[in-house]
Short mmCIF file of C-alpha atoms in Angstrom, two decimals:
data_model
loop_
_atom_site.label_atom_id
_atom_site.label_comp_id
_atom_site.label_asym_id
_atom_site.label_seq_id
_atom_site.Cartn_x
_atom_site.Cartn_y
_atom_site.Cartn_z
CA GLY A 1063 -15.14 -17.24 29.95
CA ALA A 1064 -14.28 -20.82 30.55
CA ALA A 1065 -13.08 -21.57 27.01
CA PHE A 1066 -11.58 -19.87 23.97
CA ALA A 1067 -13.99 -18.63 21.29
CA ALA A 1068 -13.10 -17.41 17.79
CA PHE A 1069 -12.28 -13.71 17.99
CA GLN A 1070 -10.62 -12.69 14.73
CA SER A 1071 -9.38 -14.43 11.59
CA THR A 1072 -6.56 -13.23 9.37
CA PRO A 1073 -5.45 -14.42 5.93
CA THR A 1074 -2.28 -16.52 5.98
CA HIS A 1075 -0.25 -18.50 3.44
CA GLY A 1076 1.09 -21.76 4.85
CA ALA A 1077 1.63 -20.09 8.22
CA THR A 1078 4.28 -21.76 10.36
CA ASP A 1079 4.60 -19.45 13.36
CA TRP A 1080 2.97 -16.61 15.30
CA LYS A 1081 5.03 -14.40 17.61
CA TYR A 1082 3.59 -11.95 20.15
CA PHE A 1083 5.69 -9.04 21.38
CA ASN A 1084 5.26 -5.69 23.10
CA ILE A 1085 7.13 -2.47 22.36
CA ASP A 1086 6.59 0.61 24.52
CA GLY A 1087 3.15 -0.59 25.61
CA SER A 1088 1.96 -1.51 22.09
CA SER A 1089 1.07 -5.15 21.35
CA PHE A 1090 2.06 -6.85 18.11
CA LEU A 1091 1.62 -10.24 16.42
CA ALA A 1092 3.85 -11.40 13.58
CA VAL A 1093 2.90 -14.33 11.34
CA ALA A 1094 5.51 -16.27 9.36
CA ASN A 1095 4.00 -17.21 6.00
CA HIS A 1096 5.84 -20.10 4.37
CA GLN A 1097 4.20 -20.40 0.94
CA ASP A 1098 1.03 -20.03 -1.08
CA SER A 1099 -0.15 -22.42 -3.78
CA THR A 1100 2.57 -21.37 -6.25
CA THR A 1101 5.59 -19.86 -4.47
CA THR A 1102 7.56 -19.54 -1.26
CA SER A 1103 8.10 -15.84 -2.03
CA VAL A 1104 5.19 -14.54 0.04
CA ASN A 1105 4.95 -11.65 2.46
CA SER A 1106 4.75 -12.23 6.18
CA VAL A 1107 2.71 -9.76 8.18
CA ILE A 1108 3.04 -7.82 11.42
CA TYR A 1109 -0.21 -6.85 13.13
CA ARG A 1110 -0.69 -4.15 15.77
CA TRP A 1111 -3.39 -4.24 18.45
CA THR A 1112 -5.78 -1.29 17.96
CA GLY A 1113 -7.64 -1.73 21.23
CA THR A 1114 -10.36 -3.82 19.60
CA ALA A 1115 -8.56 -5.98 17.00
CA PHE A 1116 -5.23 -6.73 15.35
CA ALA A 1117 -4.74 -4.62 12.22
CA THR A 1118 -2.05 -4.97 9.56
CA MET A 1119 0.86 -2.70 10.45
CA GLN A 1120 3.56 -3.93 8.07
CA SER A 1121 3.96 -6.51 5.32
CA ILE A 1122 7.49 -7.89 4.88
CA ALA A 1123 8.86 -9.89 1.93
CA THR A 1124 9.90 -13.34 3.16
CA ARG A 1125 11.10 -16.53 1.45
CA GLY A 1126 9.54 -19.64 2.93
CA ALA A 1127 9.46 -18.09 6.39
CA LEU A 1128 9.45 -20.56 9.28
CA ASP A 1129 9.81 -18.54 12.48
CA TRP A 1130 9.94 -15.07 14.03
CA GLU A 1131 11.89 -14.16 17.16
CA TYR A 1132 11.58 -10.88 19.04
CA PHE A 1133 14.34 -9.68 21.34
CA SER A 1134 15.76 -6.51 22.86
CA ILE A 1135 19.39 -5.48 23.33
CA ASP A 1136 20.61 -2.29 25.00
CA GLY A 1137 17.15 -0.72 24.79
CA GLY A 1138 16.69 -1.56 21.10
CA SER A 1139 13.87 -3.79 19.83
CA TYR A 1140 14.58 -6.37 17.13
CA LEU A 1141 12.56 -8.89 15.16
CA ALA A 1142 14.28 -11.72 13.27
CA VAL A 1143 12.69 -13.91 10.59
CA ALA A 1144 14.06 -17.33 9.66
CA ASN A 1145 13.66 -17.73 5.89
CA ARG A 1146 13.94 -21.32 4.65
CA GLN A 1147 13.85 -21.31 0.87
CA SER A 1148 13.04 -19.56 -2.38
CA GLY A 1149 11.53 -22.24 -4.63
CA SER A 1150 14.05 -25.10 -4.60
CA ASN A 1151 16.93 -22.83 -3.49
CA PHE A 1152 17.72 -23.22 0.20
CA ASP A 1153 20.53 -20.61 0.17
CA VAL A 1154 18.47 -17.62 1.25
CA ASP A 1155 19.22 -14.94 3.80
CA SER A 1156 17.27 -14.55 7.01
CA VAL A 1157 16.81 -10.99 8.21
CA ILE A 1158 16.92 -9.06 11.48
CA TYR A 1159 14.80 -5.89 11.63
CA ARG A 1160 15.29 -3.05 14.10
CA TRP A 1161 12.42 -0.92 15.46
#
């Protein structure tokens, strides 16, 4: 086609970032959910490509998530989430996950 057309919609909560990555030939998208209408303690979601659509693979507890970064070191695959806040508390840990 000559232009993008809507393909799939997914529920998000104040989404701030999408990150695409590939591990061993499988395609993934991670969304950083910042907050819903009442709290910044919302899950962010990792989707896996099924061949026809992106399906939820994993839901991860996040606190005001702002960004995901995927990287590999020495053959290992890692995904880091930058958490910003829990309510009015800005002293929250960000987390690195290993595949």
